[in-house]
Amino acid sequence: MNVAEKLKILANAAKYDASCSSSGSARVGKDGFGSAAMAGICHSWSADGRCISLLKVLMSNSCVYDCAYCVNRASANPPRATFTPEELASLVVEFYRRNYIEGLFLSSGVCRSPDYTMELMIKTLELLRNDYRFYGYIHLKVIPGASPELISRAGLLADRLSVNIELPSRESLKLLAPQKERAGLVRPMRNIKALKLQNADEKKHFKSAPTFAPAGQTTQMIVGATGESDLDILRLSKGLYSSFDMKRVYFSAYLPVSTSPLLPGREKPIELRREHRLYQADWLMRFYKFDAEEILDRAGSSNLDPALDPKCAWALRHPEFFPVEVNTADYEMLLRVPGVGVKSALRIVRARRLASLGADDLRKMGVVMKRAQYFLTARGKYAGAVAPDSPFLREMLSERRDMAQLSLFGDASAPALPSGITLSDSTALAMCELAAPVEW
Amino acid sequence: MLHIYDGTFDGVLCAVFDVFALRDEDAEILPADRYSGASLYYTREVNADPSHADRVGNMLERFRPGTLRRLYTAWLSHDEHVEEYILAAVRCAVAHKADPFAFRQYHAIFELDRLATLVGNEAHRMLQFVRFVKLRSRVYAADIRPEYDVLPLIGAHFHSRFRDVAFMIRDLTHLRAILSNPREWYIAPLPAENPPLDADGEYETLWKLYFDNIAIAERRNPKLQQHFVPQKYRSFVAEFRDGADARR
């Protein structure tokens, strides 16, 4: 089998991995070539609108596991292929030299055993780093069950490591991936966190010590294959962020890739909007200082409102905080105003030191008054047509136009929803703009 | 007074310096190539002294590192009002002893920041969309057609990334090119006619194969794709050049 055929099979098998981010690392080297940009750089966007930053392929799509939701499960019959480390390393280098990619995202099916697969992947990374003197970005998916020694070696070669949590609950995992156990997926995450702490300590004593996974670790889960609520999912991601210092938790809307009776059938539309709302909620937790329990409180629904972005929904549930006076409110409160984003909140805080701001000034700060008008006052003036606690406000802020597109979901020409498959932090800003058109 | 500068960024900073030194309340700054030779103003040529430019630059950097680069980025737009905005920004910085970009409520600052964003965003797009082909001479070459003159903003990135080879990036809009070798990089003018680069054979084909296979068909979303890769750039991005849809 030639490289082109392998590339076709192994790219197809890797496309369901959500992450393609190349951010978080500023690797440089004197010899060799390549570099990593802290904010990450996307190089292209495929027909589904997801960014292509890294060459995202599997080492092998052979797998000993039989997870119901996976295209590469042992009982399925796709064409199988395995790269040799030499083939893959040379492909990465040639693509990189032409500025097609920022580096490599390497994952794999479990070929023979977790350790055997990890060895093969590490061999590829060693070729790139040591023989080619390649300093580009490498994201390595850790194979659950691989020995801690291999994880430790991998972390010194890669910029980012990740282990997929796969499904939002222990029970779902048991049902759909009976050979995997939650504990087995969490163990490598714990290993990575411990190794990173240990490495940080070593670096205090030896400045030249190589950094272990400088861009940290991430994880991903499938949403919509099983019955968990959005609140369950947000609580889980909050736990993942705090317990394992995750850089990102990715969500991937379930796509029917098998006919297993345990899974929703093909007639169920892909829940792109739900994925989008979850990413908005994730942004609120990471950049807007919201807590999972605030975004969805116990009293209300345990699922995000498809018609309303989660920040608006929170503001509508809490009219007691509004309107906020922009000239005196603290930064944290400004961040909670719908229509005010991180950038515009920072601009307001800087600009108001000079002179008090009126509604026109706010527009120049990038505030989207369409939404913000109902939740703030500028120099004491309230510009909204109705009060923050008005029963009509929900209707006025709903994304009705987009809701109409919901009916097109089955259609291949589906609506312009961000896939949420990000990206770098700079593109994260761009995504954020899409994720919440109000923000700036 | 109308201050005519030599068309360089240092020149515009010198012009600003002169405006302050002469206490010129009613100043206008123009590059020599936009000066028609006739003006009702009293006209003078700016004294190009690098130390003057440094003094203006250092003053701005003291308030907030990065301000000078942002000013430079905005200046690269060569917008017809950019000198006016730059002068207003420096006046604002001096008056408030603060980073001028903090005061977006002022029209001139808002416009200057907007220009810097336009140029800066396009420069970032070039980091994304430059596509090299490997020539027979083992030199890597790429063509781009940006709207703004972004070469000065992207040279350092590519030079440090591909530090072990020689490469060239031709800007066919402004007829200038980045030339880089392991020792240094610089920008040189191009002739009016430039022969097209050859296609890159094997690896370009493999890349297109990858590009077509990494998309999830069920999530097809051309509108989102277009948001990130506007039509105006597609003519020089290998995987879009001959119509990604045509290959499907």
XYZ file of C-alpha atoms in Angstrom:
688
model
C 0.000 0.000 0.000
C 1.447 3.400 -0.923
C 1.575 6.526 1.220
C -1.349 8.193 -0.588
C -3.652 5.245 0.134
C -2.549 5.139 3.758
C -3.012 8.889 4.118
C -6.540 8.648 2.773
C -7.522 5.843 5.156
C -5.800 7.245 8.235
C -7.025 10.829 7.734
C -10.571 9.563 7.298
C -10.225 7.529 10.463
C -8.865 10.521 12.423
C -11.368 13.155 11.352
C -13.697 12.593 14.310
C -11.134 13.916 16.765
C -12.334 17.396 17.638
C -9.141 19.159 18.600
C -6.825 20.652 16.031
C -5.390 23.417 18.155
C -1.718 24.376 17.907
C -1.621 26.836 20.783
C 0.043 26.959 24.162
C 3.639 26.329 23.181
C 6.392 28.671 21.994
C 8.985 26.084 21.039
C 12.147 27.417 19.402
C 15.442 25.811 18.479
C 18.769 27.056 17.220
C 19.492 24.117 14.955
C 17.004 22.490 12.603
C 13.777 24.202 11.555
C 10.254 24.942 12.693
C 8.712 26.830 15.557
C 5.492 26.912 17.534
C 3.475 30.115 17.888
C 1.982 30.693 21.339
C -1.423 31.638 19.981
C -1.395 28.864 17.383
C -1.937 29.249 13.654
C -4.658 27.613 11.572
C -3.637 26.917 8.002
C -6.808 25.906 6.284
C -10.491 25.165 6.775
C -12.068 22.012 5.403
C -15.486 21.771 3.773
C -17.142 21.347 7.189
C -15.722 24.697 8.313
C -13.400 23.128 10.904
C -9.870 24.435 11.019
C -6.861 22.469 9.839
C -3.872 23.439 11.897
C -2.146 20.106 12.288
C -1.793 17.034 10.116
C -4.360 14.939 11.981
C -3.886 11.255 11.295
C -3.889 7.912 13.045
C -0.723 5.868 13.329
C -2.933 2.856 12.672
C -6.668 2.255 12.417
C -6.427 -1.358 13.492
C -7.955 -1.674 16.928
C -8.369 -4.439 19.483
C -11.243 -2.579 21.171
C -14.842 -2.721 20.041
C -16.384 0.588 21.160
C -19.876 0.925 19.690
C -19.541 4.631 18.753
C -16.216 4.339 16.895
C -15.613 3.905 13.140
C -12.461 1.914 13.818
C -13.988 -0.645 16.208
C -12.699 -4.184 15.836
C -16.003 -5.538 14.538
C -16.292 -2.973 11.711
C -14.800 -3.560 8.288
C -13.130 -0.380 7.050
C -9.917 -0.749 5.039
C -7.062 -0.941 7.563
C -3.650 0.716 7.330
C -0.632 1.512 9.485
C 2.005 4.161 8.809
C 5.625 3.316 9.368
C 7.310 5.986 11.554
C 9.576 6.881 8.594
C 6.677 7.455 6.170
C 4.793 9.624 8.632
C 7.775 11.700 9.760
C 8.758 12.492 6.192
C 5.159 13.444 5.320
C 5.018 15.851 8.275
C 8.297 17.467 7.296
C 7.357 17.924 3.633
C 3.929 19.388 4.508
C 5.463 21.645 7.135
C 8.105 22.992 4.765
C 5.332 24.112 2.403
C 3.508 25.912 5.250
C 0.502 23.576 4.943
C 0.509 22.724 8.659
C 1.751 23.770 12.105
C 2.723 20.225 12.989
C 1.325 16.803 13.769
C -1.715 15.550 15.667
C -1.045 11.873 16.147
C -3.616 9.445 17.492
C -4.063 5.749 16.925
C -6.230 2.713 17.215
C -4.865 0.153 19.631
C -2.666 -1.995 17.477
C -1.648 -5.264 19.252
C -1.304 -3.607 22.686
C -1.344 -0.080 24.161
C 2.411 -0.192 24.790
C 3.228 -1.452 21.298
C 1.136 1.361 19.768
C 2.702 4.016 21.989
C 6.193 2.768 21.082
C 5.357 3.177 17.399
C 4.092 6.730 17.951
C 7.078 7.689 20.096
C 9.396 6.330 17.398
C 7.787 8.762 14.940
C 8.189 11.675 17.356
C 11.823 10.779 17.997
C 12.519 10.710 14.277
C 10.987 14.177 13.923
C 12.628 15.779 16.926
C 16.025 14.072 16.913
C 16.762 13.176 13.279
C 14.959 15.944 11.383
C 15.520 18.517 14.180
C 11.871 19.520 13.837
C 10.623 22.185 16.275
C 7.005 22.430 15.075
C 3.962 21.565 17.144
C 3.126 17.988 18.095
C -0.078 16.861 19.786
C -0.033 13.241 20.867
C -3.053 11.238 21.893
C -2.067 8.984 24.781
C -3.285 5.411 24.462
C -5.136 4.404 27.638
C -3.335 1.519 29.294
C 0.128 2.596 28.129
C 2.798 2.434 30.814
C 3.711 5.632 32.730
C 7.312 5.386 31.439
C 6.066 5.727 27.872
C 3.832 8.652 28.792
C 6.817 10.311 30.395
C 8.928 9.843 27.244
C 6.109 11.054 25.005
C 5.576 14.216 27.052
C 9.166 15.296 26.562
C 8.759 15.053 22.775
C 5.241 16.434 22.348
C 3.825 19.896 22.998
C 0.422 18.688 24.076
C -0.917 15.356 25.299
C -4.536 14.279 25.463
C -6.599 11.360 26.666
C -10.233 11.108 25.592
C -12.778 10.769 28.376
C -14.986 9.439 25.505
C -18.458 9.683 27.113
C -19.938 11.912 29.812
C -20.634 9.166 32.372
C -19.258 5.941 33.760
C -22.491 4.119 32.901
C -22.464 5.191 29.259
C -18.879 4.085 28.940
C -19.755 0.698 30.404
C -22.608 0.332 27.943
C -20.844 1.452 24.757
C -17.180 0.684 25.429
C -17.262 -2.294 27.790
C -13.517 -2.944 27.371
C -12.663 0.547 28.628
C -13.180 1.715 32.179
C -13.484 5.259 33.495
C -10.627 4.567 35.904
C -8.412 3.439 33.027
C -9.034 6.711 31.174
C -8.496 8.887 34.217
C -5.240 7.202 35.250
C -3.144 8.570 32.338
C -4.649 12.048 32.920
C -3.465 11.859 36.514
C -0.058 10.615 35.315
C 0.274 13.557 32.947
C -0.617 16.076 35.643
C 1.872 14.526 38.079
C 4.649 14.376 35.471
C 4.071 18.000 34.563
C 4.318 19.086 38.202
C 7.452 17.013 38.677
C 8.972 18.546 35.541
C 8.152 22.081 36.721
C 10.051 21.287 39.911
C 13.048 19.924 37.988
C 13.119 23.050 35.862
C 13.586 25.144 38.984
C 16.908 23.411 39.556
C 17.988 22.784 35.973
C 16.978 25.562 33.619
C 17.985 23.512 30.605
C 15.728 20.556 31.478
C 13.284 19.918 28.612
C 9.686 20.938 29.300
C 7.130 18.179 29.711
C 4.114 18.825 27.427
C 4.444 22.649 27.479
C 0.935 23.066 26.058
C -0.604 20.838 28.748
C -3.354 18.278 28.253
C -6.840 18.286 26.785
C -9.698 15.814 26.489
C -12.811 15.210 24.442
C -16.237 13.637 24.872
C -19.064 12.599 22.581
C -22.293 14.469 23.201
C -25.706 13.162 22.243
C -24.964 9.435 21.979
C -26.206 8.867 25.504
C -28.730 10.482 27.820
C -26.690 12.848 30.016
C -28.007 16.374 30.488
C -26.055 19.522 29.699
C -25.677 20.133 33.431
C -24.055 16.696 33.854
C -21.674 17.522 31.018
C -20.751 20.962 32.363
C -20.195 19.575 35.874
C -17.937 16.908 34.427
C -15.911 19.437 32.425
C -15.587 21.680 35.476
C -14.205 18.674 37.344
C -11.799 17.891 34.503
C -10.520 21.478 34.405
C -9.904 21.588 38.141
C -8.644 18.041 38.783
C -6.302 17.672 35.834
C -5.470 21.263 34.817
C -7.032 20.615 31.410
C -6.364 23.319 28.826
C -9.519 22.444 26.928
C -12.428 20.033 27.122
C -13.777 19.374 23.626
C -17.304 18.252 22.778
C -18.163 16.385 19.661
C -21.765 16.009 18.541
C -22.557 12.345 18.025
C -22.538 11.147 14.425
C -24.105 7.795 13.599
C -21.181 5.703 12.391
C -22.551 2.307 13.336
C -25.884 0.533 13.497
C -25.467 -0.684 17.057
C -28.884 -1.005 18.753
C -27.329 0.700 21.799
C -26.971 3.976 19.866
C -29.433 6.532 18.503
C -30.431 5.717 14.941
C -29.588 7.554 11.766
C -32.891 9.399 11.830
C -31.738 11.447 14.840
C -30.306 14.754 13.567
C -26.772 15.748 14.553
C -26.999 17.984 17.593
C -24.807 20.767 16.242
C -26.683 23.474 18.079
C -26.322 21.647 21.369
C -22.579 21.291 20.787
C -22.438 25.025 20.015
C -24.286 25.963 23.225
C -21.986 23.719 25.263
C -18.959 25.492 23.821
C -20.529 28.851 24.693
C -21.014 27.607 28.241
C -17.430 26.323 28.278
C -16.227 29.800 27.243
C -18.270 31.338 30.067
C -16.471 29.074 32.531
C -13.000 29.701 31.144
C -13.028 33.398 30.235
C -16.060 34.942 31.954
C -15.646 33.551 35.483
C -18.951 31.689 35.498
C -19.466 28.514 37.462
C -21.131 25.445 35.920
C -23.898 25.664 38.530
C -24.600 29.279 37.581
C -24.934 28.562 33.885
C -27.522 25.896 34.640
C -28.906 26.117 38.141
C -30.604 23.280 39.891
C -33.919 25.128 40.048
C -34.328 25.473 36.272
C -33.908 23.187 33.314
C -30.847 20.954 33.272
C -30.336 21.600 29.558
C -29.185 24.764 27.793
C -31.858 26.739 25.961
C -31.355 26.207 22.211
C -32.912 29.599 21.411
C -30.819 31.691 23.781
C -27.107 31.937 24.400
C -26.244 30.858 27.946
C -25.060 34.302 29.041
C -28.333 35.939 28.033
C -30.191 33.109 29.701
C -28.301 33.733 32.945
C -28.966 37.484 32.779
C -32.675 36.885 32.246
C -32.813 34.617 35.284
C -31.083 37.275 37.386
C -32.723 40.648 36.698
C -31.757 41.683 40.256
C -28.177 42.399 39.069
C -29.231 44.680 36.213
C -28.986 47.292 34.868
C -25.276 47.797 35.568
C -23.706 51.276 35.400
C -20.728 50.880 33.050
C -18.784 53.749 34.569
C -18.672 52.235 38.048
C -19.257 48.483 37.725
C -16.240 46.288 38.368
C -14.651 44.230 35.577
C -16.226 40.950 36.729
C -19.695 42.451 36.555
C -19.059 43.995 33.126
C -18.106 40.545 31.868
C -21.560 39.294 32.866
C -23.419 41.822 30.727
C -24.734 40.204 27.518
C -23.178 42.024 24.565
C -19.968 42.802 26.453
C -17.018 40.516 25.797
C -13.573 40.188 27.349
C -12.078 42.680 24.897
C -14.772 45.318 25.266
C -14.833 44.944 29.071
C -11.078 45.562 29.176
C -11.459 48.551 26.856
C -14.201 50.024 29.035
C -12.098 49.677 32.177
C -9.154 51.424 30.502
C -11.125 54.156 28.755
C -13.335 55.206 31.657
C -10.327 56.315 33.695
C -10.176 59.315 31.397
C -13.800 60.334 31.152
C -17.188 58.828 31.786
C -18.620 56.841 28.893
C -21.915 57.358 27.104
C -23.859 54.899 24.954
C -22.068 56.029 21.756
C -18.684 55.516 23.389
C -19.712 51.969 24.272
C -20.299 51.169 20.615
C -16.752 52.322 19.897
C -15.519 49.961 22.623
C -17.058 47.127 20.598
C -20.078 46.563 22.843
C -23.020 45.096 20.941
C -25.787 47.398 22.077
C -28.447 45.258 20.435
C -28.235 43.043 23.483
C -26.373 45.145 26.011
C -28.913 48.003 26.003
C -31.273 46.047 28.241
C -28.665 45.350 30.877
C -26.657 48.524 31.392
C -26.833 52.235 31.954
C -24.267 54.759 30.707
C -24.044 57.955 32.769
C -27.246 56.810 34.419
C -29.150 56.560 31.134
C -30.940 53.324 30.272
C -31.433 52.822 26.542
C -33.460 49.611 26.440
C -37.049 49.712 25.229
C -38.129 47.374 28.039
C -36.782 46.800 31.570
C -34.368 43.918 32.410
C -37.174 42.050 34.204
C -39.705 42.505 31.417
C -41.475 39.298 30.374
C -41.001 40.322 26.722
C -37.237 40.419 26.888
C -36.732 36.679 26.447
C -38.597 36.776 23.170
C -36.661 39.857 22.015
C -33.284 38.231 22.665
C -34.107 34.821 21.186
C -32.339 33.812 18.026
C -35.501 33.285 16.073
C -33.950 33.563 12.655
C -31.489 30.838 13.512
C -34.216 28.766 15.055
C -35.946 28.639 11.697
C -32.804 27.031 10.335
C -33.128 24.254 12.870
C -35.549 22.553 10.532
C -32.768 22.317 7.950
C -30.602 20.253 10.240
C -31.149 17.027 8.372
C -30.113 18.789 5.192
C -26.503 18.556 4.036
C -26.384 22.319 3.463
C -26.799 22.749 7.202
C -26.741 26.141 8.921
C -23.698 28.214 9.596
C -22.894 26.917 13.020
C -19.386 26.984 14.309
C -18.274 23.467 14.803
C -16.509 24.531 17.954
C -13.579 22.580 16.734
C -10.989 25.017 17.780
C -8.314 26.062 17.207
C -5.788 28.324 18.524
C -6.355 30.994 21.060
C -6.280 33.711 18.459
C -8.786 31.844 16.388
C -10.518 31.071 19.596
C -11.323 34.741 19.620
C -12.692 34.485 16.118
C -14.675 31.415 17.117
C -15.916 33.220 20.158
C -17.257 35.873 17.896
C -19.165 33.216 16.019
C -20.096 31.294 19.095
C -21.696 34.416 20.530
C -22.274 36.965 17.784
C -23.044 39.482 20.508
C -19.651 39.560 22.030
C -17.672 42.043 19.975
C 1.923 73.980 8.170
C 2.229 71.083 5.741
C 5.036 68.666 6.658
C 6.286 66.507 3.783
C 8.048 63.293 4.866
C 10.035 60.736 2.887
C 7.377 57.987 2.915
C 9.005 55.828 5.599
C 7.631 55.060 9.057
C 10.661 56.686 10.666
C 9.867 59.694 8.502
C 6.355 60.040 9.848
C 7.671 59.844 13.431
C 10.205 62.580 12.572
C 7.365 64.662 11.173
C 5.482 64.236 14.457
C 8.630 65.270 16.332
C 8.925 68.417 14.196
C 5.274 69.290 14.768
C 5.943 69.275 18.512
C 9.290 71.057 18.205
C 7.738 73.854 16.110
C 4.613 73.955 18.334
C 2.595 73.713 15.142
C -1.068 73.716 16.206
C -2.431 73.412 12.680
C -0.202 70.724 11.223
C -0.774 68.368 8.318
C 1.604 65.523 7.440
C 1.896 64.000 3.953
C 4.316 61.548 2.352
C 6.266 62.997 -0.591
C 4.554 60.668 -3.097
C 1.094 61.962 -2.172
C 2.075 65.643 -2.254
C 0.791 67.219 -5.440
C 3.175 70.177 -5.215
C 0.421 72.695 -4.625
C -0.939 73.642 -1.241
C -2.387 76.695 0.429
C -0.398 75.739 3.497
C 3.097 76.863 4.219
C 5.083 73.755 3.207
C 8.302 72.334 4.618
C 10.292 69.147 4.231
C 10.704 66.997 7.342
C 14.203 66.742 8.744
C 14.843 62.954 8.701
C 16.848 62.396 11.870
C 16.692 58.808 13.239
C 17.214 60.047 16.787
C 14.000 62.069 16.542
C 12.059 59.006 15.463
C 13.553 57.068 18.376
C 12.492 59.695 20.869
C 8.874 59.579 19.708
C 8.948 55.776 19.613
C 10.499 55.407 23.071
C 7.978 57.773 24.554
C 5.096 55.634 23.220
C 6.681 52.349 24.271
C 7.137 53.637 27.813
C 3.378 53.833 28.310
C 2.728 50.351 26.999
C 5.087 48.019 25.133
C 3.681 47.175 21.719
C 2.100 50.567 21.063
C 4.745 51.490 18.504
C 4.229 48.236 16.611
C 0.485 48.828 16.576
C 1.078 52.315 15.200
C 3.386 50.870 12.550
C 0.800 48.233 11.629
C -1.832 50.932 11.160
C 0.591 53.067 9.129
C 1.148 50.142 6.715
C -2.476 50.561 5.594
C -1.259 53.746 3.815
C -4.750 55.080 4.400
C -5.080 58.686 3.235
C -5.809 59.860 6.803
C -3.343 57.675 8.654
C -0.783 60.451 9.293
C -3.527 62.625 10.734
C -4.573 59.814 13.092
C -0.992 59.099 14.125
C -0.415 62.736 15.015
C -3.665 62.781 17.001
C -2.604 59.585 18.810
C 0.762 61.014 19.828
C -0.904 64.246 20.976
C -3.342 62.152 22.998
C -0.502 60.133 24.562
C 1.356 63.288 25.513
C -1.733 64.994 26.930
C -2.824 62.037 29.064
C 0.589 60.471 29.670
C -0.904 57.106 28.710
C -1.148 54.568 25.910
C -3.240 56.296 23.225
C -5.034 53.065 22.273
C -6.790 53.144 25.654
C -8.981 55.972 24.383
C -11.110 54.424 21.697
C -13.891 56.923 22.352
C -11.879 59.432 20.262
C -12.592 59.228 16.553
C -8.933 59.319 15.464
C -7.895 56.574 17.910
C -10.864 54.434 16.959
C -9.962 54.728 13.272
C -6.274 54.095 13.920
C -7.066 50.991 15.945
C -9.425 49.831 13.213
C -6.739 50.237 10.535
C -4.227 48.360 12.717
C -6.733 45.533 13.111
C -7.387 45.353 9.352
C -3.694 45.185 8.498
C -2.791 42.950 11.458
C -5.539 40.476 10.617
C -4.426 40.271 7.020
C -0.828 39.727 8.118
C -2.029 36.828 10.278
C -3.944 35.437 7.305
C -0.702 35.420 5.333
C 0.951 33.351 8.088
C -1.883 30.911 7.494
C -2.167 30.977 3.714
C 1.351 31.254 2.310
C 1.897 28.033 0.330
C 5.450 27.239 -0.698
C 6.457 25.203 -3.701
C 9.879 23.623 -3.824
C 11.720 24.788 -6.924
C 14.315 22.647 -8.719
C 17.001 24.874 -7.243
C 15.735 23.706 -3.788
C 14.600 27.238 -3.055
C 11.081 27.439 -1.618
C 8.852 30.052 -3.228
C 5.347 31.369 -2.618
C 3.084 33.969 -4.207
C 0.555 36.032 -2.275
C -1.854 38.814 -3.225
C -2.663 40.672 -0.023
C -4.640 43.893 0.007
C -2.206 45.605 2.390
C 1.548 45.856 2.406
C 2.071 43.159 5.068
C 5.486 41.761 4.094
C 7.335 43.677 6.855
C 5.042 42.078 9.427
C 5.499 38.454 8.337
C 9.171 38.221 7.327
C 10.561 37.546 10.796
C 8.092 34.709 11.432
C 8.996 32.810 8.281
C 12.701 33.570 8.576
C 12.926 32.061 12.054
C 10.674 29.132 11.151
C 12.486 28.110 7.962
C 15.909 29.198 9.145
C 17.833 26.372 7.435
C 16.752 27.025 3.822
C 16.456 29.818 1.291
C 12.957 31.009 0.421
C 11.095 33.822 -1.245
C 7.589 35.193 -0.793
C 6.374 37.336 -3.688
C 3.698 39.941 -3.003
C 2.162 40.327 -6.458
C -0.118 43.166 -5.378
C 2.630 45.513 -4.244
C 5.397 43.984 -6.405
C 7.772 43.359 -3.537
C 9.261 40.123 -2.214
C 10.718 38.725 0.975
C 14.048 37.053 0.295
C 15.438 34.933 3.090
C 18.480 32.766 3.622
C 19.905 31.250 6.827
C 21.782 34.469 7.617
C 19.272 37.234 6.946
C 16.009 38.309 5.358
C 15.106 41.461 3.473
C 12.486 42.936 1.173
C 13.341 43.630 -2.474
C 11.316 45.151 -5.324
C 9.919 42.882 -8.057
C 9.653 43.555 -11.795
C 6.201 44.288 -13.209
C 5.990 40.870 -14.881
C 6.563 37.744 -12.785
C 6.397 34.245 -14.271
C 3.984 31.952 -12.387
C 5.487 29.330 -10.081
C 5.356 25.681 -11.088
C 3.000 23.346 -9.242
C 4.652 21.271 -6.556
C 3.785 17.793 -7.836
C 3.676 14.926 -5.378
C 3.275 16.646 -2.016
C 0.726 19.150 -3.255
C -1.366 16.222 -4.508
C -1.016 14.444 -1.167
C -2.003 17.621 0.669
C -5.169 18.019 -1.422
C -5.975 14.367 -0.793
C -5.632 14.978 2.942
C -7.654 18.204 2.744
C -10.547 16.440 1.016
C -10.565 13.495 3.401
C -10.375 15.338 6.720
C -13.820 16.977 6.287
C -16.836 15.310 7.875
C -19.463 15.112 5.128
C -22.409 15.187 7.559
C -21.200 18.525 8.929
C -20.597 20.215 5.560
C -20.743 23.986 6.059
C -19.428 26.095 3.147
C -20.572 29.340 4.757
C -18.400 28.792 7.804
C -15.502 27.753 5.585
C -15.913 30.927 3.554
C -15.869 33.018 6.731
C -12.360 31.767 7.449
C -11.042 31.500 3.881
C -12.504 34.448 1.925
C -12.693 34.118 -1.849
C -10.133 36.880 -2.390
C -7.334 34.719 -0.956
C -8.292 31.438 -2.591
C -6.411 32.076 -5.827
C -3.035 31.514 -4.115
C -3.928 28.810 -1.573
C -3.046 25.491 -3.182
C -5.972 23.421 -1.869
C -8.521 26.075 -2.971
C -6.887 27.262 -6.178
C -8.422 24.833 -8.603
C -11.743 24.667 -6.800
C -11.973 22.359 -3.815
C -15.522 21.546 -4.903
C -14.460 20.475 -8.371
C -12.349 17.652 -6.926
C -15.250 16.288 -4.900
